[in-house]
């Protein structure tokens, strides 16, 4: 209904232009810049920067920590959201606040927290070291820090969704004789799957891209405790721009892929709904035709 | 299956939702729980279903204690106020849900499930919508699907929470009649909650009127309407006019009006309130034998009954409903002074009920 808009045509164009210019300057241009820097000296250099052992090790470590952090926070997030959205209990508001803690605390402080907890001079740290497990300046610390900073995403995504949907459908399932697990699998999960998927995408992006907390606990041991973001920083500080941007482009690519997956999933859902609407309309017409 | 409710008590924090409620529901009966919001009727229904746990008291199904039986094992059908259809499933899958979650040993075969679901969908006259999603249905259709879904597991008891609350007037009327017919065919013990007295009186075999966590009266619809046991029931069941007076040894006095009553023989000049329904008031132009008088304020002459609003000298309004013929014979117009005489009144002594000045 273009006739209902009150702004005149030049105003509308001007506002649209401002928005587009802003998007271009702050989102598109940096993205293009990353790929340009990575590729402007040719594919050969780009690829060799990615397959050198230290880069490969960083990629591997990033994938490992994401592979641990994402499933863990998926389970924690769903459990926490379920508890908060469905039950009344003492300390509920405290729990809600605690879930936000990783967002409220600076990642560097989060990293330092783990050093204070598991560092070599602490009780827990030295005990673990005596039993052959080094946490700080090693892979376990990186995983812990990653789990910590990515904890809120899934829960934050699900709590408002589950609260707005209410418990009626779950109660209906239970009255119909479904067990707790059946109710979760057949009713709760399908209802929250899009929110859950989005939460997982965000968790994954942050797990792979986390810098501050991981930087504190990692110790920057090349080829051992470097993740992609840390590796990018080291290369950049060494003026190895092609290498730095090649690795950075991996993270940018990850962002693009997740966006693509999300749009694809949404598009398929939309198609399904359209098909069902069409079938219903047909059925309705047939039913009307059948009536005398 | 019969339901017995014994001394049920339920608190929500400081709020007493149910205070020592006992009730028997006969097998095959269609019972209405009627009351204003917050009276505890939905809580009682949810306790019967097992969705809520009573603080004290027992629920018996067919004579056996079911207080600690889990919801999933009570074999009840529950229709939620907002239907609670599974939004991501088709209508068919919604209705089939109860059958498809049964343990493998008890689960019917795919063909059997299909057959039973389609039979139920035919019964609610929506078999052509089997492939649709709940979002594509109208309110009345959703309600019928919710009912079909709850009947699929062949429950022993059917519980409905404000089944027609969210529907528009026309659909509501149709569905009411339809539910009545369905109950006549199936004879499944059913309890439904409503705040609409017309609905409760029209659909049910028996009505339970509740207020503030108590049962005020239980009885057949006509019985409750004709012989309300308390002032609350009188007021809740429909429009009513209040007249304040006194009762002395069975003799009611309101101003100059006097009438002998069959009850309250031992009253000794007690303050009393007489309740008269608008259609139990006759209008007249003569002052003789009148209960009260008033000036005609409004006349609503739509439909077979003419509703006349009178204003008394003290500012109170009286509503009377007379037939069109009577109205024409009287020939009254706004501004006229007319007199009212009661054909039937319900009198309650003030100290007996304690909430006399409750005005609707």
mmCIF file of C-alpha atoms in Angstrom, chain A residues 164-179 182-183 186-188 190-191 193 272-273 276-280 283-285 287, chain B residues 46 49 51 70-72 76-78 80 82 84-90 94 97-98 100-102 128-129 131-133 136-137 141 149-150 153:
data_model
loop_
_atom_site.group_PDB
_atom_site.id
_atom_site.type_symbol
_atom_site.label_atom_id
_atom_site.label_comp_id
_atom_site.label_asym_id
_atom_site.label_seq_id
_atom_site.Cartn_x
_atom_site.Cartn_y
_atom_site.Cartn_z
ATOM 1 C CA UNK A 164 5.714 -17.127 24.837
ATOM 2 C CA UNK A 165 4.680 -20.563 23.593
ATOM 3 C CA UNK A 166 3.552 -21.678 27.035
ATOM 4 C CA UNK A 167 3.284 -25.189 28.402
ATOM 5 C CA UNK A 168 -0.152 -26.045 27.007
ATOM 6 C CA UNK A 169 1.049 -28.223 24.166
ATOM 7 C CA UNK A 170 3.386 -30.169 26.430
ATOM 8 C CA UNK A 171 0.596 -30.694 28.941
ATOM 9 C CA UNK A 172 -1.698 -31.824 26.140
ATOM 10 C CA UNK A 173 0.917 -34.380 25.081
ATOM 11 C CA UNK A 174 1.278 -35.703 28.619
ATOM 12 C CA UNK A 175 -2.489 -35.987 29.098
ATOM 13 C CA UNK A 176 -2.568 -37.980 25.854
ATOM 14 C CA UNK A 177 -0.212 -40.468 27.463
ATOM 15 C CA UNK A 178 3.178 -39.359 26.122
ATOM 16 C CA UNK A 179 6.223 -39.912 28.336
ATOM 17 C CA UNK A 182 8.320 -38.400 23.924
ATOM 18 C CA UNK A 183 6.880 -35.018 24.862
ATOM 19 C CA UNK A 186 7.770 -34.774 19.534
ATOM 20 C CA UNK A 187 6.377 -31.515 20.931
ATOM 21 C CA UNK A 188 8.964 -29.328 22.681
ATOM 22 C CA UNK A 190 9.888 -29.219 17.033
ATOM 23 C CA UNK A 191 8.455 -26.036 18.528
ATOM 24 C CA UNK A 193 13.910 -25.975 16.626
ATOM 25 C CA UNK A 272 6.533 -26.402 2.974
ATOM 26 C CA UNK A 273 4.021 -23.997 4.441
ATOM 27 C CA UNK A 276 0.321 -27.111 2.823
ATOM 28 C CA UNK A 277 -1.733 -23.943 2.398
ATOM 29 C CA UNK A 278 -2.332 -24.911 -1.211
ATOM 30 C CA UNK A 279 -3.408 -28.428 -0.285
ATOM 31 C CA UNK A 280 -5.791 -27.082 2.344
ATOM 32 C CA UNK A 283 -9.412 -29.659 0.113
ATOM 33 C CA UNK A 284 -11.682 -26.817 1.136
ATOM 34 C CA UNK A 285 -12.863 -26.316 -2.425
ATOM 35 C CA UNK A 287 -15.426 -30.170 0.379
ATOM 36 C CA UNK B 46 -6.918 -29.553 36.432
ATOM 37 C CA UNK B 49 -7.023 -34.322 35.229
ATOM 38 C CA UNK B 51 -2.272 -31.543 35.895
ATOM 39 C CA UNK B 70 0.196 -39.709 36.962
ATOM 40 C CA UNK B 71 -1.666 -37.628 34.354
ATOM 41 C CA UNK B 72 -0.533 -39.903 31.560
ATOM 42 C CA UNK B 76 -8.628 -38.603 30.764
ATOM 43 C CA UNK B 77 -9.258 -36.486 27.722
ATOM 44 C CA UNK B 78 -8.499 -32.818 28.300
ATOM 45 C CA UNK B 80 -7.567 -26.879 26.670
ATOM 46 C CA UNK B 82 -6.823 -22.366 23.735
ATOM 47 C CA UNK B 84 -3.165 -26.471 22.544
ATOM 48 C CA UNK B 85 -2.992 -28.199 19.161
ATOM 49 C CA UNK B 86 0.530 -29.213 18.143
ATOM 50 C CA UNK B 87 1.261 -26.431 15.720
ATOM 51 C CA UNK B 88 3.966 -28.255 13.790
ATOM 52 C CA UNK B 89 1.810 -31.304 13.085
ATOM 53 C CA UNK B 90 -0.992 -31.754 10.589
ATOM 54 C CA UNK B 94 -2.534 -34.207 15.996
ATOM 55 C CA UNK B 97 -0.710 -38.425 18.582
ATOM 56 C CA UNK B 98 -2.267 -40.214 21.539
ATOM 57 C CA UNK B 100 1.230 -43.150 18.188
ATOM 58 C CA UNK B 101 2.912 -42.512 21.556
ATOM 59 C CA UNK B 102 1.532 -45.693 23.068
ATOM 60 C CA UNK B 128 -11.221 -33.012 4.538
ATOM 61 C CA UNK B 129 -8.802 -30.993 6.680
ATOM 62 C CA UNK B 131 -3.540 -32.443 5.801
ATOM 63 C CA UNK B 132 -3.937 -28.912 7.140
ATOM 64 C CA UNK B 133 -1.885 -27.391 9.932
ATOM 65 C CA UNK B 136 -4.873 -22.722 8.851
ATOM 66 C CA UNK B 137 -8.022 -23.555 10.818
ATOM 67 C CA UNK B 141 -12.444 -26.057 13.623
ATOM 68 C CA UNK B 149 -7.637 -35.570 19.546
ATOM 69 C CA UNK B 150 -8.693 -36.079 23.152
ATOM 70 C CA UNK B 153 -7.305 -42.456 23.139
#
